[in-house]
Amino acid sequence: MNIDIVTLFPEIFDNFLKTSILKRAQDENKVRVRPVNLRDYSTDKHRSVDEPPYGGGGGMVIGPQAFFHAVSALRGKDTKVVLLSPHGRLFTQKVAEELAQLKHIILLCGHYEGIDERVRQQLADDDISIGDYVLTGGETAAMVVIDAVVRLIPGVLGNELSASEESFTMGLLEYPHYTRPRDYEGFKVPEVLLSGNHGEINRWRRKEALRKTLKLRADLFESLSFNEEDLILIREVVQEELERLNL
Ligand code: ADE
């Protein structure tokens, strides 16, 4: 997969791209990520890309010209141009899975007050927001998108998290993890995890994922379907939680 990031601040990606799984994925040619300076595509002699808004008001707006030139230089035949903005569709795991199938993505990062509407209307194939808040620019959002997408490219995650483990809790929050020591200052690791009984361990993990999701993100239940075993676990969780609350 190829990812180009069109930005006024390419240097912000330096350490991000040199770290951890993202670095390894690039070293192993699973992905190529290239920050591109928007100013390189300005036709202005001072490399300026922003102008005051038509109609007045404060701040500066990034004009269409440099973005259009950048995209026409970078676009191939299988390219999706994605604008990052607070107006876009919400970025979720499902959107990450969708993007992970693509060959080439160009991420467009805005900054300042915003970007000329023609970039959104005429240039972008997709518009993505990472949440209902306003960032100073699309760069940090681009990092979130790249992080979530690259880990889904086949072969990028080694032993960190197998696909089967992820599908085990698909759509749920993850079950709790523990490592040594067994007893930290009196806070103990659940016995079942030390039992070596993998059937029991899997049941416990599924149940705790259901418990966590029910307690913290019950809204996620609406888009999930459950089998008979899950329904038994959910009933057990509800019963235990009621007892815990003395209800
Ligand atoms: N740029 C500014 N705010 C943003 C957000 N919430 N998501 C994506 N890009 C943005």
XYZ file of C-alpha atoms and ligand atoms in Angstrom:
257
model
C 0.000 0.000 0.000
C 1.132 3.556 -0.736
C 0.114 6.484 1.441
C 0.950 10.069 0.513
C 0.269 12.785 3.070
C -0.116 16.296 1.664
C 0.629 18.711 4.477
C 2.127 22.058 5.379
C 4.094 20.326 8.148
C 5.759 17.181 6.764
C 8.336 17.167 9.581
C 5.627 16.360 12.141
C 5.569 12.803 10.716
C 9.316 12.137 11.073
C 9.395 10.365 14.425
C 5.963 8.868 13.971
C 7.086 7.050 10.826
C 10.386 5.947 12.363
C 8.826 4.197 15.322
C 7.631 0.701 16.198
C 5.272 -1.228 13.967
C 5.022 1.534 11.389
C 8.774 1.511 10.918
C 8.864 -2.259 10.564
C 5.975 -2.250 8.091
C 7.897 0.205 5.893
C 11.198 -1.668 6.269
C 9.424 -4.839 5.141
C 7.828 -2.983 2.194
C 4.305 -3.675 3.410
C 3.569 0.030 3.142
C 5.261 3.144 1.805
C 4.308 6.371 3.574
C 5.459 9.638 2.112
C 4.830 13.077 3.630
C 4.642 15.685 0.851
C 5.028 19.410 1.437
C 2.008 21.272 0.089
C 4.223 24.325 -0.493
C 6.217 22.351 -3.086
C 3.110 22.621 -5.274
C 2.487 26.327 -4.805
C 3.000 28.435 -7.908
C 3.512 31.508 -5.728
C 7.072 32.815 -5.655
C 6.997 32.913 -1.854
C 5.543 29.357 -1.712
C 2.470 30.787 -0.045
C -0.682 28.638 -0.061
C -3.157 30.580 2.078
C -5.285 33.683 1.486
C -7.838 35.702 3.458
C -11.403 34.394 3.041
C -13.735 35.877 0.411
C -16.596 37.589 2.204
C -14.378 38.715 5.057
C -13.922 37.297 8.523
C -10.825 36.292 10.415
C -8.092 33.794 9.695
C -6.658 32.432 6.496
C -7.952 29.790 4.113
C -5.753 27.381 2.160
C -6.554 27.911 -1.502
C -7.302 25.151 -4.028
C -4.320 25.606 -6.341
C -1.528 23.801 -4.441
C -3.829 20.917 -3.427
C -4.999 20.403 -7.033
C -1.429 20.476 -8.334
C -0.215 18.084 -5.618
C -2.978 15.583 -6.303
C -2.510 15.663 -10.045
C 1.222 14.983 -9.563
C 0.638 12.131 -7.097
C -2.517 10.463 -8.384
C -2.236 7.072 -10.061
C -4.968 4.944 -11.580
C -5.982 3.308 -8.272
C -5.876 6.303 -5.961
C -8.338 7.432 -3.323
C -8.039 11.039 -2.195
C -9.100 11.447 1.435
C -9.565 14.815 3.064
C -9.214 14.998 6.844
C -11.637 17.474 8.345
C -14.115 17.774 11.208
C -16.920 17.686 8.577
C -16.147 14.196 7.359
C -17.731 10.829 8.063
C -16.673 9.410 11.385
C -13.538 7.243 11.388
C -14.260 3.802 12.861
C -12.670 0.360 12.729
C -14.960 -0.391 9.788
C -13.635 2.600 7.843
C -10.070 1.539 8.717
C -10.808 -1.940 7.297
C -12.202 -0.356 4.147
C -9.112 1.837 3.658
C -6.751 -1.087 4.374
C -7.980 -2.749 1.138
C -6.758 0.132 -1.043
C -3.566 0.372 -3.078
C -2.939 4.096 -2.848
C -4.333 6.766 -0.564
C -3.564 10.470 -0.653
C -4.398 12.114 2.680
C -5.019 15.858 2.471
C -4.392 17.782 5.705
C -5.932 21.199 6.194
C -4.682 23.812 8.616
C -5.525 27.350 9.724
C -9.196 28.328 9.473
C -9.852 25.746 6.822
C -9.441 24.941 3.196
C -11.219 26.165 0.113
C -14.499 24.249 -0.316
C -13.558 23.262 -3.885
C -10.906 20.921 -2.454
C -13.650 19.022 -0.637
C -16.156 19.171 -3.489
C -14.000 18.574 -6.543
C -10.810 16.905 -5.381
C -11.541 14.620 -2.428
C -13.170 11.216 -2.948
C -13.774 10.865 0.770
C -13.848 13.131 3.806
C -12.964 11.689 7.205
C -13.242 13.070 10.734
C -11.636 11.275 13.669
C -14.155 12.668 16.153
C -16.444 15.509 17.098
C -13.788 18.016 18.059
C -11.743 20.524 16.103
C -7.995 20.001 15.765
C -5.612 22.723 14.623
C -4.889 20.657 11.541
C -5.431 17.337 9.830
C -1.930 16.028 10.625
C -2.707 14.363 13.953
C -5.882 12.920 12.411
C -3.784 11.540 9.532
C -1.552 9.794 12.085
C -4.576 8.182 13.717
C -5.849 6.966 10.346
C -2.424 5.661 9.240
C -1.868 3.855 12.542
C -5.262 2.132 12.462
C -5.020 1.226 8.751
C -1.419 -0.009 8.556
C -1.838 -2.525 11.384
C -4.626 -4.147 9.326
C -2.426 -4.765 6.272
C -1.783 -8.528 6.117
C 1.580 -9.463 7.638
C 2.119 -6.169 9.468
C 1.216 -7.462 12.905
C 3.410 -10.371 13.824
C 2.724 -12.006 17.136
C 1.374 -8.802 18.671
C -2.188 -9.642 17.859
C -3.309 -12.397 15.583
C -6.307 -11.863 13.341
C -8.087 -14.706 15.105
C -7.646 -13.061 18.489
C -9.056 -9.826 17.132
C -12.027 -11.604 15.605
C -12.585 -13.301 18.968
C -13.679 -9.969 20.429
C -14.852 -8.418 17.151
C -16.950 -5.371 17.807
C -16.495 -5.695 21.575
C -14.017 -3.928 23.812
C -11.028 -6.119 24.518
C -10.858 -8.431 27.518
C -8.416 -7.433 30.319
C -4.760 -8.469 29.987
C -2.402 -9.494 32.794
C 1.283 -10.371 33.031
C 3.752 -11.083 35.875
C 3.779 -10.787 38.819
C 0.846 -12.979 39.862
C 0.388 -10.826 42.944
C 1.275 -7.148 42.760
C 1.033 -5.583 46.237
C -1.999 -7.744 47.001
C -3.710 -7.157 43.625
C -3.989 -10.620 42.118
C -4.239 -11.975 38.596
C -7.542 -13.867 38.077
C -6.967 -17.543 38.940
C -8.456 -18.872 35.715
C -5.620 -17.320 33.680
C -3.104 -19.401 35.641
C -5.079 -22.622 35.246
C -3.705 -23.681 31.842
C -7.278 -24.664 30.870
C -7.687 -22.970 27.502
C -11.381 -23.661 27.214
C -11.983 -21.930 30.527
C -9.590 -19.105 29.671
C -11.405 -18.419 26.373
C -14.768 -18.468 28.112
C -13.495 -16.032 30.758
C -12.025 -13.705 28.101
C -15.224 -13.655 26.067
C -17.253 -13.033 29.216
C -15.011 -10.180 30.393
C -15.090 -8.592 26.913
C -18.892 -8.730 27.083
C -18.846 -7.312 30.638
C -16.538 -4.439 29.702
C -18.566 -3.556 26.630
C -21.849 -3.744 28.508
C -20.543 -1.501 31.286
C -18.596 1.032 29.223
C -20.044 1.009 25.696
C -23.489 -0.580 25.748
C -24.233 1.288 22.490
C -21.906 -1.142 20.655
C -24.287 -4.008 21.431
C -26.789 -2.658 18.919
C -24.668 -3.593 15.913
C -23.634 -7.039 17.183
C -25.248 -10.438 17.043
C -24.788 -13.058 19.740
C -24.900 -16.847 19.813
C -26.435 -19.001 22.547
C -23.151 -19.203 24.488
C -22.852 -15.395 24.448
C -26.390 -15.039 25.755
C -25.543 -17.336 28.668
C -22.437 -15.251 29.423
C -24.393 -11.981 29.176
C -26.997 -13.311 31.628
C -24.209 -14.347 34.016
C -22.603 -10.907 33.741
C -25.886 -9.092 34.389
C -26.611 -11.355 37.370
C -23.121 -10.798 38.818
C -23.304 -7.055 38.346
C -26.715 -6.882 40.043
C -25.356 -8.903 42.964
C -22.279 -6.675 43.152
C -24.603 -3.686 43.496
C -26.754 -5.546 46.070
C -29.784 -5.286 43.765
N -9.064 18.524 11.219
C -9.510 19.295 12.220
N -10.283 18.615 13.073
C -10.351 17.336 12.587
C -11.006 16.147 13.005
N -11.775 16.111 14.098
N -10.855 15.044 12.256
C -10.091 15.074 11.144
N -9.459 16.156 10.686
C -9.576 17.282 11.404
